[in-house]
Amino acid sequence: QDIIKTYPGTTTEADSYALIGDTYKEMSFEEQNYDAVVYYRISRCFAQLNRFWEARLGFQWLYDNFPAFEDRPTVLFGLIVANTRLAPESPDKDSLKIIAKTESLCREYLKQHSAGANVQEVAEVLIAMVQKTKDQDKIGKVYGEVMKYLENSPNKAQFLAIQVQNYLEQYDFVKAREAAENFRAQVPDSPVMENIDYMYALTFFFQNDYAASIRELSAYKTKYPNGQYIGDARYRLAMMMKGEEQGKKAKGKPSNMKKVIDECQDIIKTYPGTTTEADSYALIGDTYKEMSFEEQKELGLKSEDIDRLTADAYMMGAVKGRSDAVVDYCLSQARPLLTRQGRWKEIEDMYQDFLKTYPDSPKTLEAISWIGKSIVRQGKTPEEKTANEEKVKKFLAEQVLENINNPSKEGVEDLLQQLAKSCIPKKKPRAAAAPAVTADPKVTTPATAVAAATPAPPPLSVAEQGQQAEAALDQLLGAGDGKLTNVGKARLVYVKSELYKSLERAVPKKKGPDGKPVVDTSPKQSDALAEKLATDFTAEDLSPRLLATVAEYHLTRGAEDRSATYYNRLIQFFPQSPYMDWGLTGLGEMAYKAKDYENALKRFEQAINDYPGAKYSQAVIGKARVLFDTEKYAECETLVKEMFGDKSVPKEVMAEATWLMGEIKYKQKMLPDAFNYFQRLYLSFKAFPSWMARGYLRAGQMKEEMTKALDAVAIYREAVNDPKNAAKLQNEPDFAKVRERLRVLGN
């Protein structure tokens, strides 16, 4: 500035101004860099204090606003660390999407700073984040992506081992073997080499490569005589031994199943308390079932001995089992054998033990049911059976009361229904009249004549049966003692409604003078209770099953807003419920009706792919509707064709699928094929008047478009002039159109 003042008008003046500008610019950069350093240190302090939310906020702000900061790689690493410490265990608990964000940041670091100081740690974090997704394919790919950064990592052996395990869990046995061979080459002295060698052997076993399995499992036994998997290796070799003996039996050669049983018994004796123990018991049961008659005779065993020994083996497998698969298998195999042998006390004990060991198993309801059945069957006299029935009622009531007020506990409604049915009063037999004493037993006295003519008491009405069952149910559950919250009360109302439905269905159908069944239009208690459930309780009072039930109740009555409330709560608060597909399919139906095809497709696909359940077929046909309405006929046809031949598809859904195929063929100008599908509607789906009527209408229209008016008239006449068809279809809108077409063509 002094130069400018002293030498105005010279070139030096301009140079001085430029120098002033550069100096201000440098001062500004240094000041900004100073701010970045301060923010960085503050963020690090928060991280060291384990205050990772604040650290995350600071590092993120610093990373976004100071792109020229010289320590930018370190800032990014700090942001990754903060996110890592905040990431939940799994994506379904990650509403803020921190796992996905951390993944993205790790990849950004590896791309921009592949030679950075923290590249190894970032690669390990990326692996950890991807593993949280449980997506085996994605996990397999990430190892190939980052292993080059882990050459000097102390965790290298661990990551290589996990890679082998991951491929094994994906059933990609070739890649698993390649990964195992790579592990052996890179870390030959690793302490986890035994794990790798055993996984290598399992790749052959799971591929059913008999010779290679024998070779590798035997090699493992030789190399690791006291190895941690030696019991499992022996069990798998015993399985193959059994397969070899079965092969001999199939060829009519003598087999030695006793050899397999002896090996399993030695495994059980040598490795008690391991998972192999239960596996071996199950294999003993399987082997006894395969034992030939000749070998049984040689061992001095009769068929009843084989049944008993088989049941004993499976029963022990169920008791000793550690995994759901083994326990479920052993229970399913033991129960019919024990039932046939009348060993009811052992069935009770087996399932009681199961309940204690697996209180949260999906098989809990089945176990409770069989405990109840076995207790009743243990009674020999009528008095004992009656006493046992009361015992079962109390047992069921105790099980129900443990969970009735917990909306998250699934299956309570099924237990309640079982209890409700046990409370229905039994039909009382007519009391036998005391015989009159006469000199001649052939002589009929007035007393015996009256006794013989005494009519059986009339059966209890639905109302009488229901009221008695309700009273017994309320008493068992302490409904009037304040034991039930609104959740429990709602469940009780639902079960009472279902109870009355079953009683109402059991009433014999009355016939009119013409011999035809008379439709009972009187008010039903089941309907009144269903309405009470839908109107007296809030969504917060309902379990997943009841949310689905009440939502469907409102949907069928056109109250879509109310229905959506219940479906949305089901999806939001009970994402693990087996009724999730009810919510998704219901919301999909509403979106489809509103022509919100994008949202409808999203809901239907979620139900199909992520939550397949009882509403699977409805979700598939819903998706097919969306594809049809958006003119994706080829995709729609492929989807619908998959439904044909699937016996699990409900008949009404199959009717709609048949109609859709007809409409697709019509769009494709394949009128004869379209006619065949429409004709099938009124020939194969007579139980559904709306689809029958549509079938007649569209089949006739196809004939009209093919200029076969006489054929069309014949179809319309069949619908209109057949008394049974006319009576069944008279209230259907499409039937009115059929009549109109007949009127027009008939003239």
XYZ file of N, CA and C in Angstrom, residues 120-121 124 149-160:
45
model
N -6.586 -50.573 5.212
C -6.817 -51.924 5.736
C -8.011 -51.946 6.679
N -8.054 -50.965 7.605
C -9.172 -50.901 8.550
C -10.494 -50.664 7.827
N -11.788 -53.825 6.272
C -12.373 -54.709 7.284
C -13.757 -54.222 7.713
N -6.516 -55.534 -0.143
C -6.138 -54.541 0.867
C -5.762 -55.195 2.201
N -5.914 -56.514 2.300
C -5.756 -57.188 3.591
C -4.536 -58.095 3.642
N -3.593 -57.902 2.707
C -2.422 -58.781 2.650
C -1.641 -58.772 3.958
N -1.552 -57.620 4.601
C -0.755 -57.514 5.831
C -1.623 -57.428 7.082
N -2.899 -57.723 6.930
C -3.806 -57.629 8.075
C -3.603 -58.807 9.026
N -3.588 -58.536 10.343
C -3.507 -59.653 11.304
C -4.757 -60.531 11.256
N -5.814 -60.013 10.631
C -7.072 -60.771 10.529
C -7.224 -61.476 9.183
N -6.147 -61.514 8.417
C -6.228 -62.086 7.067
C -6.736 -63.526 7.090
N -6.187 -64.339 7.983
C -6.595 -65.748 8.053
C -8.075 -65.870 8.381
N -8.534 -65.021 9.296
C -9.951 -65.054 9.683
C -10.847 -64.737 8.485
N -10.461 -63.724 7.707
C -11.289 -63.342 6.562
C -11.265 -64.415 5.477
N -10.113 -65.021 5.265
C -10.039 -66.101 4.278
C -10.899 -67.286 4.706
